[in-house]
Short mmCIF file of C-alpha atoms in Angstrom, two decimals:
data_model
loop_
_atom_site.label_atom_id
_atom_site.label_comp_id
_atom_site.label_asym_id
_atom_site.label_seq_id
_atom_site.Cartn_x
_atom_site.Cartn_y
_atom_site.Cartn_z
CA MET A 67 114.72 -170.20 157.78
CA VAL A 68 118.58 -169.04 157.77
CA ALA A 69 120.58 -171.87 156.61
CA ALA A 70 124.41 -171.68 157.10
CA ASP A 71 126.45 -174.24 154.76
CA PRO A 72 129.57 -175.63 155.22
CA PRO A 73 132.76 -173.88 153.50
CA SER A 74 133.15 -176.64 150.82
CA ALA A 75 133.87 -174.21 148.38
CA ASN A 76 136.74 -172.15 150.46
CA PRO A 77 138.83 -173.48 153.07
CA GLY A 78 139.04 -170.21 154.53
CA ALA A 79 135.17 -170.11 154.92
CA VAL A 80 133.16 -169.95 158.40
CA GLU A 81 130.07 -171.92 158.91
CA ALA A 82 127.32 -169.98 160.58
CA ALA A 83 124.79 -170.49 163.20
CA SER A 84 121.74 -168.26 164.30
CA GLY A 85 122.99 -166.00 167.45
CA PRO A 86 121.06 -164.25 170.06
CA SER A 87 118.61 -161.48 169.16
CA PRO A 88 120.06 -158.03 169.83
CA GLY A 89 119.21 -156.36 173.04
CA ALA A 90 117.22 -153.18 173.17
CA VAL A 91 118.84 -150.09 172.41
CA SER A 92 118.33 -147.15 174.91
CA GLY A 93 119.85 -144.25 176.00
CA ALA A 94 122.28 -141.60 174.16
CA PRO A 95 125.00 -143.32 171.95
CA ALA A 96 128.33 -143.40 173.06
CA ALA A 97 131.39 -141.95 171.37
CA VAL A 98 131.75 -143.75 168.42
CA PRO A 99 135.49 -144.56 167.20
CA PRO A 100 136.69 -143.93 163.40
CA PHE A 101 135.27 -146.50 161.27
CA PRO A 102 137.75 -148.66 159.54
CA SER A 103 138.70 -148.82 155.90
CA ARG A 104 139.71 -152.86 155.64
CA GLY A 105 139.26 -155.50 157.81
CA ARG A 106 135.45 -155.35 158.20
CA ARG A 107 132.64 -157.79 158.44
CA VAL A 108 130.23 -157.71 155.59
CA LEU A 109 127.15 -159.31 154.49
CA VAL A 110 126.34 -159.24 150.76
CA THR A 111 122.64 -160.33 150.23
CA GLY A 112 121.95 -161.95 146.62
CA ALA A 113 125.43 -162.64 146.06
CA SER A 114 125.23 -165.72 144.42
CA ARG A 115 126.03 -164.22 140.71
CA GLY A 116 125.69 -161.06 138.56
CA LEU A 117 126.21 -157.88 140.60
CA GLY A 118 125.81 -159.76 144.06
CA ARG A 119 129.12 -161.56 143.25
CA ALA A 120 130.85 -158.63 141.97
CA LEU A 121 130.09 -156.84 145.30
CA ALA A 122 131.50 -160.02 147.52
CA ARG A 123 134.86 -159.58 145.24
CA ALA A 124 135.08 -156.11 145.59
CA PHE A 125 134.83 -155.99 149.61
CA ALA A 126 137.24 -159.18 149.95
CA ALA A 127 139.43 -157.57 147.48
CA ASN A 128 139.58 -154.88 150.21
CA GLY A 129 141.01 -157.07 153.00
CA ASP A 130 137.04 -157.48 154.29
CA ARG A 131 135.73 -160.67 155.26
CA VAL A 132 132.41 -161.32 153.47
CA ALA A 133 129.37 -163.29 154.32
CA VAL A 134 127.73 -164.64 150.81
CA HIS A 135 124.04 -164.69 150.86
CA TYR A 136 122.21 -167.00 148.44
CA GLY A 137 118.28 -167.84 148.53
CA THR A 138 117.80 -170.84 146.05
CA ARG A 139 121.32 -170.79 143.65
CA ARG A 140 123.82 -172.27 146.39
CA THR A 141 125.81 -173.89 143.51
CA GLU A 142 126.54 -170.52 142.06
CA ALA A 143 127.19 -169.12 145.52
CA GLU A 144 129.91 -171.43 146.33
CA ARG A 145 131.39 -170.01 142.94
CA THR A 146 131.41 -166.78 144.17
CA LEU A 147 132.67 -168.03 147.59
CA ALA A 148 135.51 -169.59 146.03
CA ALA A 149 136.43 -166.91 144.00
CA LEU A 150 137.14 -164.48 147.06
CA ASP A 151 140.60 -163.11 148.07
CA GLY A 152 141.63 -164.00 151.57
CA ASP A 153 139.62 -166.18 154.25
CA GLY A 154 137.45 -165.91 156.95
CA HIS A 155 134.16 -165.62 154.40
CA ALA A 156 131.13 -167.60 155.04
CA LEU A 157 128.15 -168.83 152.93
CA LEU A 158 124.47 -168.13 154.15
CA GLY A 159 121.22 -169.50 152.84
CA ALA A 160 117.92 -167.67 153.51
CA ASP A 161 114.74 -167.07 151.72
CA LEU A 162 114.62 -163.52 152.35
CA ALA A 163 110.43 -163.36 151.12
CA ASP A 164 110.04 -164.71 154.71
CA SER A 165 109.95 -162.07 157.28
CA GLY A 166 111.84 -164.17 160.15
CA ALA A 167 114.44 -165.40 157.77
CA ALA A 168 115.28 -161.97 156.70
CA ALA A 169 115.82 -160.84 160.31
CA GLY A 170 117.65 -164.08 161.10
CA LEU A 171 120.12 -163.52 158.42
CA ALA A 172 121.91 -160.76 159.93
CA ASP A 173 121.86 -162.46 163.18
CA ALA A 174 123.66 -165.59 161.24
CA ALA A 175 126.22 -163.29 159.43
CA ARG A 176 127.11 -161.87 162.79
CA GLU A 177 127.72 -165.38 164.17
CA ALA A 178 129.64 -166.46 161.23
CA LEU A 179 131.95 -163.37 161.08
CA GLY A 180 132.51 -162.33 164.66
CA GLY A 181 130.51 -159.10 163.95
CA LEU A 182 128.91 -157.21 161.28
CA ASP A 183 130.00 -153.73 160.05
CA VAL A 184 128.80 -153.54 156.49
CA LEU A 185 125.70 -154.58 154.90
CA VAL A 186 125.05 -154.45 151.44
CA ASN A 187 121.14 -155.02 150.33
CA ASN A 188 121.56 -156.50 146.68
CA ALA A 189 118.87 -159.08 146.66
CA ALA A 190 115.64 -158.54 144.65
CA VAL A 191 113.35 -159.93 142.10
CA ASN A 192 112.39 -158.31 139.07
CA THR A 193 109.79 -160.27 136.82
CA PRO A 194 107.58 -158.72 133.95
CA HIS A 195 103.64 -157.87 134.82
CA PRO A 196 102.99 -155.36 132.43
CA PRO A 197 99.63 -153.85 133.52
CA ASP A 198 97.63 -154.31 130.02
CA SER A 199 98.63 -157.91 129.64
CA THR A 200 98.81 -159.20 133.26
CA GLY A 201 95.54 -160.77 134.69
CA PHE A 202 94.69 -160.03 138.17
CA ALA A 203 95.89 -162.86 139.96
CA ALA A 204 99.13 -162.63 138.25
CA TRP A 205 99.54 -158.91 138.93
CA ALA A 206 98.50 -159.41 142.55
CA GLU A 207 101.48 -162.15 142.99
CA ALA A 208 103.96 -159.98 141.40
CA TRP A 209 103.32 -157.62 143.65
CA ARG A 210 103.61 -159.34 146.78
CA ARG A 211 106.40 -161.03 145.82
CA HIS A 212 108.37 -157.89 144.81
CA VAL A 213 107.32 -156.14 147.92
CA ASP A 214 108.28 -159.35 150.05
CA VAL A 215 111.91 -159.53 148.95
CA ASN A 216 112.59 -156.00 147.44
CA LEU A 217 111.28 -153.42 149.97
CA LEU A 218 110.09 -155.68 153.16
CA ALA A 219 113.50 -157.99 153.31
CA THR A 220 115.45 -154.84 152.70
CA ALA A 221 113.73 -153.20 155.84
CA HIS A 222 114.01 -156.32 157.80
CA VAL A 223 117.88 -157.22 157.19
CA SER A 224 118.46 -153.79 157.64
CA HIS A 225 116.87 -153.83 161.06
CA SER A 226 118.71 -156.49 162.43
CA ALA A 227 121.75 -155.51 161.30
CA ALA A 228 121.53 -152.16 162.69
CA ARG A 229 120.94 -153.21 165.66
CA TRP A 230 123.83 -155.12 165.98
CA MET A 231 125.74 -152.43 164.65
CA ILE A 232 124.55 -150.49 167.35
CA GLU A 233 125.40 -152.84 170.23
CA GLN A 234 128.85 -153.20 168.89
CA GLY A 235 129.63 -149.54 169.19
CA THR A 236 131.81 -148.95 166.09
CA GLY A 237 129.65 -147.49 163.92
CA GLY A 238 128.54 -149.35 160.38
CA ARG A 239 127.60 -148.85 156.89
CA ILE A 240 124.55 -149.84 155.08
CA VAL A 241 124.33 -149.34 151.26
CA ASN A 242 121.03 -150.35 149.42
CA ILE A 243 120.58 -151.17 145.81
CA GLY A 244 118.06 -149.42 144.03
CA SER A 245 117.73 -148.40 140.63
CA ARG A 246 117.16 -146.04 137.95
CA GLY A 247 113.44 -147.39 137.28
CA ALA A 248 112.59 -145.76 140.51
CA PHE A 249 112.69 -142.46 138.83
CA ARG A 250 112.14 -142.85 135.23
CA GLY A 251 109.04 -145.49 135.31
CA GLU A 252 109.04 -149.16 134.75
CA PRO A 253 106.10 -149.91 132.41
CA ASP A 254 106.56 -153.43 132.31
CA HIS A 255 107.87 -153.68 135.67
CA PRO A 256 106.01 -151.21 137.70
CA ALA A 257 106.41 -153.30 140.83
CA TYR A 258 110.02 -153.41 140.87
CA GLY A 259 110.15 -149.37 140.21
CA ALA A 260 107.55 -148.86 143.07
CA THR A 261 109.70 -150.86 145.50
CA LYS A 262 113.13 -149.54 144.21
CA ALA A 263 111.53 -146.13 145.13
CA ALA A 264 110.52 -147.28 148.40
CA VAL A 265 114.16 -148.62 149.11
CA HIS A 266 115.40 -145.03 148.24
CA ALA A 267 113.05 -143.63 150.90
CA LEU A 268 113.83 -146.01 153.62
CA GLY A 269 117.51 -145.60 153.22
CA GLN A 270 117.20 -142.06 153.81
CA SER A 271 114.87 -142.45 156.75
CA LEU A 272 117.42 -145.08 158.32
CA ALA A 273 120.21 -142.25 157.52
CA VAL A 274 118.82 -139.94 159.66
CA ALA A 275 117.74 -142.27 162.34
CA LEU A 276 121.10 -144.21 162.66
CA ALA A 277 123.45 -141.16 162.10
CA PRO A 278 123.94 -140.79 166.14
CA TYR A 279 125.30 -144.55 165.88
CA GLY A 280 128.11 -143.56 163.49
CA ILE A 281 125.86 -145.40 161.00
CA ALA A 282 125.94 -144.06 157.52
CA VAL A 283 123.24 -145.21 155.23
CA ALA A 284 123.11 -144.81 151.63
CA SER A 285 121.96 -145.91 148.00
CA VAL A 286 122.66 -146.43 144.37
CA ALA A 287 120.27 -146.06 141.64
CA PRO A 288 121.91 -148.20 138.67
CA GLY A 289 120.81 -148.60 135.00
CA PHE A 290 121.25 -151.46 133.15
CA ILE A 291 124.15 -153.38 134.23
CA ARG A 292 125.84 -156.47 132.22
CA THR A 293 124.89 -159.74 134.17
CA GLU A 294 124.03 -163.25 133.55
CA ARG A 295 120.39 -162.58 133.93
CA VAL A 296 120.00 -160.29 131.33
CA ALA A 297 122.48 -161.10 128.86
CA HIS A 298 119.72 -162.58 126.44
CA ARG A 299 118.82 -158.96 126.08
CA LEU A 300 121.99 -157.46 125.24
CA THR A 301 121.68 -159.26 121.43
CA GLY A 302 120.19 -157.86 118.61
CA PRO A 303 118.28 -155.01 117.98
CA GLU A 304 117.08 -155.15 121.62
CA GLY A 305 120.45 -154.76 122.77
CA GLU A 306 121.41 -151.80 120.49
CA ALA A 307 118.37 -150.03 121.93
CA ILE A 308 119.19 -150.51 125.47
CA ARG A 309 123.18 -149.57 124.74
CA THR A 310 122.22 -146.36 123.02
CA GLN A 311 120.18 -145.34 125.99
CA SER A 312 123.63 -144.14 127.67
CA PRO A 313 125.54 -141.60 125.36
CA TYR A 314 128.75 -144.01 126.13
CA GLY A 315 127.19 -146.34 123.70
CA ARG A 316 127.38 -149.41 126.18
CA VAL A 317 126.05 -150.90 129.67
CA ALA A 318 127.74 -150.87 133.09
CA ASP A 319 129.99 -153.41 134.29
CA PRO A 320 129.35 -154.77 137.46
CA ASP A 321 132.51 -154.00 138.63
CA GLU A 322 131.83 -150.09 138.12
CA ILE A 323 128.84 -150.33 139.99
CA ALA A 324 130.72 -152.69 142.93
CA ALA A 325 133.41 -149.82 143.50
CA ALA A 326 131.05 -147.21 143.81
CA VAL A 327 129.44 -149.41 146.84
CA ARG A 328 132.74 -150.03 148.29
CA TRP A 329 133.21 -146.16 148.22
CA LEU A 330 129.88 -145.37 150.14
CA ALA A 331 130.81 -148.23 152.57
CA SER A 332 134.11 -146.52 153.18
CA PRO A 333 135.10 -143.98 156.00
CA GLU A 334 135.21 -141.05 153.70
CA ALA A 335 131.79 -141.58 152.72
CA GLU A 336 130.15 -140.75 155.96
CA TRP A 337 128.98 -137.36 154.79
CA SER A 338 127.37 -139.00 152.00
CA SER A 339 124.65 -140.54 154.21
CA GLY A 340 121.23 -140.50 152.68
CA THR A 341 122.16 -139.72 149.36
CA VAL A 342 120.85 -141.48 146.14
CA LEU A 343 123.70 -142.02 143.84
CA ASP A 344 122.87 -142.31 140.02
CA LEU A 345 125.09 -144.91 138.40
CA ASN A 346 123.48 -145.21 134.71
CA GLY A 347 125.83 -143.78 132.55
CA ALA A 348 124.13 -140.28 131.89
CA SER A 349 121.05 -142.36 130.54
CA TYR A 350 118.59 -140.85 132.83
CA LEU A 351 119.50 -137.34 134.40
CA ARG A 352 117.38 -135.72 137.18
CA THR A 353 117.80 -132.86 139.06
#
């Protein structure tokens, strides 16, 4: 289920409630007005910490109002909410492995913010399951969990958000957080790499389908990002090996990825719809 939380961490936060399902869309789209650069209603999934927190902060600093989604880390999500510039933000809890909750999240964000202009699909799971040492039961469970959260939740939230954007008639932006692993392979995390490749393909299909409504859809494919979740891997020999993957000799800062996502959600980025933008510091090059 989707849970909307009171604004305990930010006096400007908005308590959300479930809204009605968007109506059926039919007929040719009407003319779409210019998409705004500020003051938009933004939903960021998986925003309790790490890249999600950086994304929420980037949009709030731009003058947008942000719905901060969390799965289980409410306390950390409240810290994200409290750190946002401006007011009118919202805190939303939902288990994205549940298809109904995933679809309902966009409804709740629209209700909390008074509309929905931008969706950033950031929430994901990434647990190891190397095929040579993982038993079948654990292997099957890993694949189910990755598909449910990384792919199906992205599809369901996007579908619900897009229908609200179409009903509003003012265009929109959807940006998916993909991965470098979709291209280079993830031997210890194959379901992660496969679901991120599917997310890239989903974004391109949605870009074509939603363009007539003024909705641009793009994805980013980051390499390694310095976040709390992977901080332990950046120490010792493993950390050195990770940093040397890039000729810059470092990994990405979350704010660097957030800046690119914010640009893809801008009016100027409409012609980038359908793109998969590599953000990996030249650590993996493709043509």
